[in-house]
Amino acid sequence: MNLTNFNTSEEFFVDMQRCIGCKACEMACAECETNGQQTLISVNYVDRASTIQTTVQVCMHCEDPVCANVCPADAISQDEFGVVHTASTERCIGCSNCVMACPFGVPKKVEEYDLMMKCTMCYDRTSVGKKPMCATVCPSGALFYGTREQIEEMRPNSTPINNFIFGQEKVKTKVNIMMPKGSTELRIY
C-alpha cells in the first residue's frame, strides 16, 4: 500500500542562467521544520573574481547515488521514487565519505550535529503532492517543479537534461538542468 501522494509526473528543473542570487531558496529551505532550520540548498558565485553570476546547487538525486554507495554505515537511502534522503541520524557516523564522493559537491557535514545533510527534494512536501519550498519561492524561475511539458512550453529554446559525464563516469539524475535546445548531456572536465 502506497502511503504517499508523490506525483511521479512532476520533475525538478534547474535553470542555472536564471539564478539572480537572491537566496530566497536558501531562506525557504531553512524554514522547513524537518531540516532543523538548516538550509539544504546553496547559492554560489560562479567565478566571483570576474562576475557576479550566481548559480543554485541542489541535490541531483542520482539514479545510482555514490553518496549512498560509499556510506559505511548504510545511513543514506533512496526510495522507490528515486529521492535520495539525508543521512539517518541513527546511523550516520559523520565520516564525510559521502561529502567527498559526490560529483556535484552537494552533501554537507553539519558539524553541530555531526551529521551529513543534503536536499531531499522536500520529501515531506513532495510525498503529499506539494512542490519543494525552494521552487515555490524562486522569483526568476531558476528552480521549477512541474511536468516536462510545462517546462518545455515555458523554455522552448532549452532542453532539460539529466545525463552528466565526469571524465569516464556517466551519471544520470532525477533532477534536470536546462541546457541549450538539442543538448543531450553535460560534460564536466
Short mmCIF file of the C-alpha atoms (twelve columns), coordinates in Angstrom:
data_MODEL
# 
_entry.id   MODEL 
# 
loop_
_atom_site.group_PDB 
_atom_site.id 
_atom_site.type_symbol 
_atom_site.label_atom_id 
_atom_site.label_alt_id 
_atom_site.label_comp_id 
_atom_site.label_asym_id 
_atom_site.label_seq_id 
_atom_site.Cartn_x 
_atom_site.Cartn_y 
_atom_site.Cartn_z 
_atom_site.pdbx_PDB_model_num 
ATOM 1   C CA . MET A 1   0.000  0.000  0.000   1 
ATOM 2   C CA . ASN A 2   1.446  3.377  -1.047  1 
ATOM 3   C CA . LEU A 3   1.105  5.932  1.747   1 
ATOM 4   C CA . THR A 4   2.340  8.892  -0.297  1 
ATOM 5   C CA . ASN A 5   0.882  11.164 -2.930  1 
ATOM 6   C CA . PHE A 6   4.244  11.624 -4.676  1 
ATOM 7   C CA . ASN A 7   3.398  12.827 -8.182  1 
ATOM 8   C CA . THR A 8   5.708  10.884 -10.499 1 
ATOM 9   C CA . SER A 9   4.780  13.077 -13.490 1 
ATOM 10  C CA . GLU A 10  6.409  16.121 -11.862 1 
ATOM 11  C CA . GLU A 11  10.158 16.673 -12.011 1 
ATOM 12  C CA . PHE A 12  12.676 19.163 -10.674 1 
ATOM 13  C CA . PHE A 13  14.282 21.537 -13.195 1 
ATOM 14  C CA . VAL A 14  17.181 23.937 -12.574 1 
ATOM 15  C CA . ASP A 15  17.920 26.761 -14.991 1 
ATOM 16  C CA . MET A 16  21.336 27.972 -13.804 1 
ATOM 17  C CA . GLN A 17  21.348 31.042 -16.053 1 
ATOM 18  C CA . ARG A 18  18.206 32.384 -14.392 1 
ATOM 19  C CA . CYS A 19  19.636 32.467 -10.854 1 
ATOM 20  C CA . ILE A 20  19.791 36.070 -9.591  1 
ATOM 21  C CA . GLY A 21  21.469 35.281 -6.264  1 
ATOM 22  C CA . CYS A 22  18.554 36.460 -4.110  1 
ATOM 23  C CA . LYS A 23  18.866 33.434 -1.779  1 
ATOM 24  C CA . ALA A 24  15.086 33.178 -1.354  1 
ATOM 25  C CA . CYS A 25  15.501 29.426 -1.925  1 
ATOM 26  C CA . GLU A 26  18.003 29.158 0.932   1 
ATOM 27  C CA . MET A 27  15.699 31.028 3.311   1 
ATOM 28  C CA . ALA A 28  12.652 28.974 2.334   1 
ATOM 29  C CA . CYS A 29  14.630 25.762 2.789   1 
ATOM 30  C CA . ALA A 30  15.817 26.829 6.268   1 
ATOM 31  C CA . GLU A 31  12.183 27.442 7.276   1 
ATOM 32  C CA . CYS A 32  11.382 23.781 6.720   1 
ATOM 33  C CA . GLU A 33  10.930 22.144 10.120  1 
ATOM 34  C CA . THR A 34  12.361 18.804 9.033   1 
ATOM 35  C CA . ASN A 35  15.827 20.342 8.360   1 
ATOM 36  C CA . GLY A 36  16.392 21.678 11.872  1 
ATOM 37  C CA . GLN A 37  16.468 25.216 10.425  1 
ATOM 38  C CA . GLN A 38  19.430 24.292 8.176   1 
ATOM 39  C CA . THR A 39  19.370 25.284 4.532   1 
ATOM 40  C CA . LEU A 40  19.973 22.251 2.336   1 
ATOM 41  C CA . ILE A 41  20.337 24.249 -0.880  1 
ATOM 42  C CA . SER A 42  23.207 26.583 -1.784  1 
ATOM 43  C CA . VAL A 43  23.553 29.703 -3.888  1 
ATOM 44  C CA . ASN A 44  27.155 30.085 -5.054  1 
ATOM 45  C CA . TYR A 45  29.143 32.509 -7.193  1 
ATOM 46  C CA . VAL A 46  30.323 31.020 -10.479 1 
ATOM 47  C CA . ASP A 47  33.620 32.980 -10.512 1 
ATOM 48  C CA . ARG A 48  33.410 35.868 -8.050  1 
ATOM 49  C CA . ALA A 49  36.696 37.411 -9.227  1 
ATOM 50  C CA . SER A 50  35.277 38.117 -12.675 1 
ATOM 51  C CA . THR A 51  31.470 38.028 -12.462 1 
ATOM 52  C CA . ILE A 52  28.536 38.409 -10.105 1 
ATOM 53  C CA . GLN A 53  26.776 35.446 -11.775 1 
ATOM 54  C CA . THR A 54  25.391 33.023 -9.211  1 
ATOM 55  C CA . THR A 55  24.137 29.502 -9.505  1 
ATOM 56  C CA . VAL A 56  21.959 27.371 -7.302  1 
ATOM 57  C CA . GLN A 57  23.030 23.945 -6.095  1 
ATOM 58  C CA . VAL A 58  20.539 21.248 -5.152  1 
ATOM 59  C CA . CYS A 59  20.946 17.533 -4.718  1 
ATOM 60  C CA . MET A 60  20.717 15.951 -8.144  1 
ATOM 61  C CA . HIS A 61  19.238 12.687 -6.783  1 
ATOM 62  C CA . CYS A 62  21.437 10.371 -8.837  1 
ATOM 63  C CA . GLU A 63  19.914 7.126  -10.112 1 
ATOM 64  C CA . ASP A 64  22.905 5.278  -8.649  1 
ATOM 65  C CA . PRO A 65  23.835 7.578  -5.738  1 
ATOM 66  C CA . VAL A 66  27.547 7.386  -4.998  1 
ATOM 67  C CA . CYS A 67  26.919 9.093  -1.633  1 
ATOM 68  C CA . ALA A 68  24.862 6.080  -0.533  1 
ATOM 69  C CA . ASN A 69  27.280 3.620  -2.145  1 
ATOM 70  C CA . VAL A 70  30.272 4.879  -0.128  1 
ATOM 71  C CA . CYS A 71  28.460 5.172  3.198   1 
ATOM 72  C CA . PRO A 72  29.968 2.565  5.558   1 
ATOM 73  C CA . ALA A 73  27.039 2.880  7.971   1 
ATOM 74  C CA . ASP A 74  24.297 2.434  5.345   1 
ATOM 75  C CA . ALA A 75  22.836 5.743  6.568   1 
ATOM 76  C CA . ILE A 76  21.790 7.151  3.172   1 
ATOM 77  C CA . SER A 77  18.777 5.660  1.446   1 
ATOM 78  C CA . GLN A 78  16.993 6.058  -1.860  1 
ATOM 79  C CA . ASP A 79  13.256 5.438  -2.043  1 
ATOM 80  C CA . GLU A 80  11.157 3.915  -4.799  1 
ATOM 81  C CA . PHE A 81  10.617 7.388  -6.339  1 
ATOM 82  C CA . GLY A 82  14.362 7.982  -6.753  1 
ATOM 83  C CA . VAL A 83  14.656 10.512 -3.937  1 
ATOM 84  C CA . VAL A 84  17.993 10.208 -2.130  1 
ATOM 85  C CA . HIS A 85  17.443 11.056 1.520   1 
ATOM 86  C CA . THR A 86  19.638 12.830 4.060   1 
ATOM 87  C CA . ALA A 87  21.635 10.505 6.281   1 
ATOM 88  C CA . SER A 88  19.688 8.816  9.035   1 
ATOM 89  C CA . THR A 89  20.573 10.419 12.368  1 
ATOM 90  C CA . GLU A 90  20.582 6.980  13.997  1 
ATOM 91  C CA . ARG A 91  23.109 5.555  11.537  1 
ATOM 92  C CA . CYS A 92  25.336 8.419  10.307  1 
ATOM 93  C CA . ILE A 93  28.811 8.290  11.835  1 
ATOM 94  C CA . GLY A 94  29.899 11.653 10.421  1 
ATOM 95  C CA . CYS A 95  32.755 10.205 8.345   1 
ATOM 96  C CA . SER A 96  32.168 12.554 5.363   1 
ATOM 97  C CA . ASN A 97  32.738 9.823  2.747   1 
ATOM 98  C CA . CYS A 98  29.554 11.000 1.016   1 
ATOM 99  C CA . VAL A 99  30.740 14.612 1.048   1 
ATOM 100 C CA . MET A 100 33.990 13.691 -0.701  1 
ATOM 101 C CA . ALA A 101 32.400 11.226 -3.151  1 
ATOM 102 C CA . CYS A 102 29.543 13.318 -4.566  1 
ATOM 103 C CA . PRO A 103 30.489 14.537 -8.059  1 
ATOM 104 C CA . PHE A 104 28.140 17.521 -7.637  1 
ATOM 105 C CA . GLY A 105 29.537 18.600 -4.249  1 
ATOM 106 C CA . VAL A 106 26.139 18.537 -2.576  1 
ATOM 107 C CA . PRO A 107 26.226 16.749 0.807   1 
ATOM 108 C CA . LYS A 108 27.474 18.868 3.677   1 
ATOM 109 C CA . LYS A 109 28.632 17.652 7.049   1 
ATOM 110 C CA . VAL A 110 26.891 19.780 9.642   1 
ATOM 111 C CA . GLU A 111 29.429 19.841 12.460  1 
ATOM 112 C CA . GLU A 112 26.852 20.973 15.008  1 
ATOM 113 C CA . TYR A 113 25.025 17.664 14.573  1 
ATOM 114 C CA . ASP A 114 27.988 15.525 13.361  1 
ATOM 115 C CA . LEU A 115 25.664 14.532 10.539  1 
ATOM 116 C CA . MET A 116 25.569 14.684 6.748   1 
ATOM 117 C CA . MET A 117 22.662 16.731 5.473   1 
ATOM 118 C CA . LYS A 118 21.514 17.459 1.922   1 
ATOM 119 C CA . CYS A 119 18.488 18.392 -0.117  1 
ATOM 120 C CA . THR A 120 15.778 15.735 -0.007  1 
ATOM 121 C CA . MET A 121 13.625 17.404 -2.667  1 
ATOM 122 C CA . CYS A 122 11.408 18.485 0.251   1 
ATOM 123 C CA . TYR A 123 10.200 14.923 0.626   1 
ATOM 124 C CA . ASP A 124 7.929  15.954 3.493   1 
ATOM 125 C CA . ARG A 125 6.123  18.147 0.946   1 
ATOM 126 C CA . THR A 126 6.511  16.234 -2.344  1 
ATOM 127 C CA . SER A 127 5.330  12.986 -0.754  1 
ATOM 128 C CA . VAL A 128 1.965  14.655 -0.081  1 
ATOM 129 C CA . GLY A 129 1.645  16.245 -3.522  1 
ATOM 130 C CA . LYS A 130 3.168  19.676 -2.772  1 
ATOM 131 C CA . LYS A 131 6.103  21.366 -4.507  1 
ATOM 132 C CA . PRO A 132 9.553  21.800 -2.897  1 
ATOM 133 C CA . MET A 133 9.822  25.029 -0.874  1 
ATOM 134 C CA . CYS A 134 12.689 26.446 -2.961  1 
ATOM 135 C CA . ALA A 135 10.753 26.079 -6.212  1 
ATOM 136 C CA . THR A 136 7.705  27.826 -4.762  1 
ATOM 137 C CA . VAL A 137 9.642  30.993 -3.854  1 
ATOM 138 C CA . CYS A 138 12.158 31.359 -6.714  1 
ATOM 139 C CA . PRO A 139 11.277 34.720 -8.336  1 
ATOM 140 C CA . SER A 140 13.331 34.215 -11.502 1 
ATOM 141 C CA . GLY A 141 12.271 30.683 -12.424 1 
ATOM 142 C CA . ALA A 142 15.747 29.239 -11.861 1 
ATOM 143 C CA . LEU A 143 14.035 26.472 -9.870  1 
ATOM 144 C CA . PHE A 144 10.910 24.832 -11.237 1 
ATOM 145 C CA . TYR A 145 8.988  21.764 -10.140 1 
ATOM 146 C CA . GLY A 146 6.374  20.523 -12.557 1 
ATOM 147 C CA . THR A 147 5.857  18.436 -15.644 1 
ATOM 148 C CA . ARG A 148 8.247  18.132 -18.569 1 
ATOM 149 C CA . GLU A 149 5.510  19.520 -20.819 1 
ATOM 150 C CA . GLN A 150 5.209  22.649 -18.654 1 
ATOM 151 C CA . ILE A 151 8.953  23.368 -18.718 1 
ATOM 152 C CA . GLU A 152 9.165  22.739 -22.463 1 
ATOM 153 C CA . GLU A 153 6.369  25.267 -23.010 1 
ATOM 154 C CA . MET A 154 7.999  27.788 -20.657 1 
ATOM 155 C CA . ARG A 155 11.509 27.347 -22.126 1 
ATOM 156 C CA . PRO A 156 11.103 26.499 -25.851 1 
ATOM 157 C CA . ASN A 157 14.783 27.253 -26.576 1 
ATOM 158 C CA . SER A 158 16.093 24.946 -23.852 1 
ATOM 159 C CA . THR A 159 16.242 21.207 -23.268 1 
ATOM 160 C CA . PRO A 160 16.116 19.576 -19.837 1 
ATOM 161 C CA . ILE A 161 18.954 17.089 -19.424 1 
ATOM 162 C CA . ASN A 162 19.810 14.674 -16.641 1 
ATOM 163 C CA . ASN A 163 22.847 12.923 -18.125 1 
ATOM 164 C CA . PHE A 164 26.254 14.078 -16.900 1 
ATOM 165 C CA . ILE A 165 29.723 12.873 -17.788 1 
ATOM 166 C CA . PHE A 166 32.591 13.354 -15.337 1 
ATOM 167 C CA . GLY A 167 35.669 12.137 -17.219 1 
ATOM 168 C CA . GLN A 168 34.781 8.499  -17.957 1 
ATOM 169 C CA . GLU A 169 31.982 8.324  -15.366 1 
ATOM 170 C CA . LYS A 170 28.367 8.681  -16.534 1 
ATOM 171 C CA . VAL A 171 25.809 9.884  -14.006 1 
ATOM 172 C CA . LYS A 172 22.048 10.007 -14.583 1 
ATOM 173 C CA . THR A 173 19.951 12.080 -12.203 1 
ATOM 174 C CA . LYS A 174 16.362 12.683 -11.201 1 
ATOM 175 C CA . VAL A 175 16.906 16.473 -11.319 1 
ATOM 176 C CA . ASN A 176 17.188 18.150 -14.729 1 
ATOM 177 C CA . ILE A 177 19.446 21.039 -15.769 1 
ATOM 178 C CA . MET A 178 18.193 23.325 -18.526 1 
ATOM 179 C CA . MET A 179 20.648 23.419 -21.435 1 
ATOM 180 C CA . PRO A 180 20.561 24.876 -24.976 1 
ATOM 181 C CA . LYS A 181 17.965 23.226 -27.197 1 
ATOM 182 C CA . GLY A 182 19.122 19.883 -28.557 1 
ATOM 183 C CA . SER A 183 21.590 19.125 -25.759 1 
ATOM 184 C CA . THR A 184 21.683 15.512 -24.587 1 
ATOM 185 C CA . GLU A 185 24.339 15.576 -21.860 1 
ATOM 186 C CA . LEU A 186 26.679 17.816 -19.922 1 
ATOM 187 C CA . ARG A 187 30.388 17.003 -19.876 1 
ATOM 188 C CA . ILE A 188 32.272 18.196 -16.826 1 
ATOM 189 C CA . TYR A 189 36.040 18.295 -17.047 1 
# 
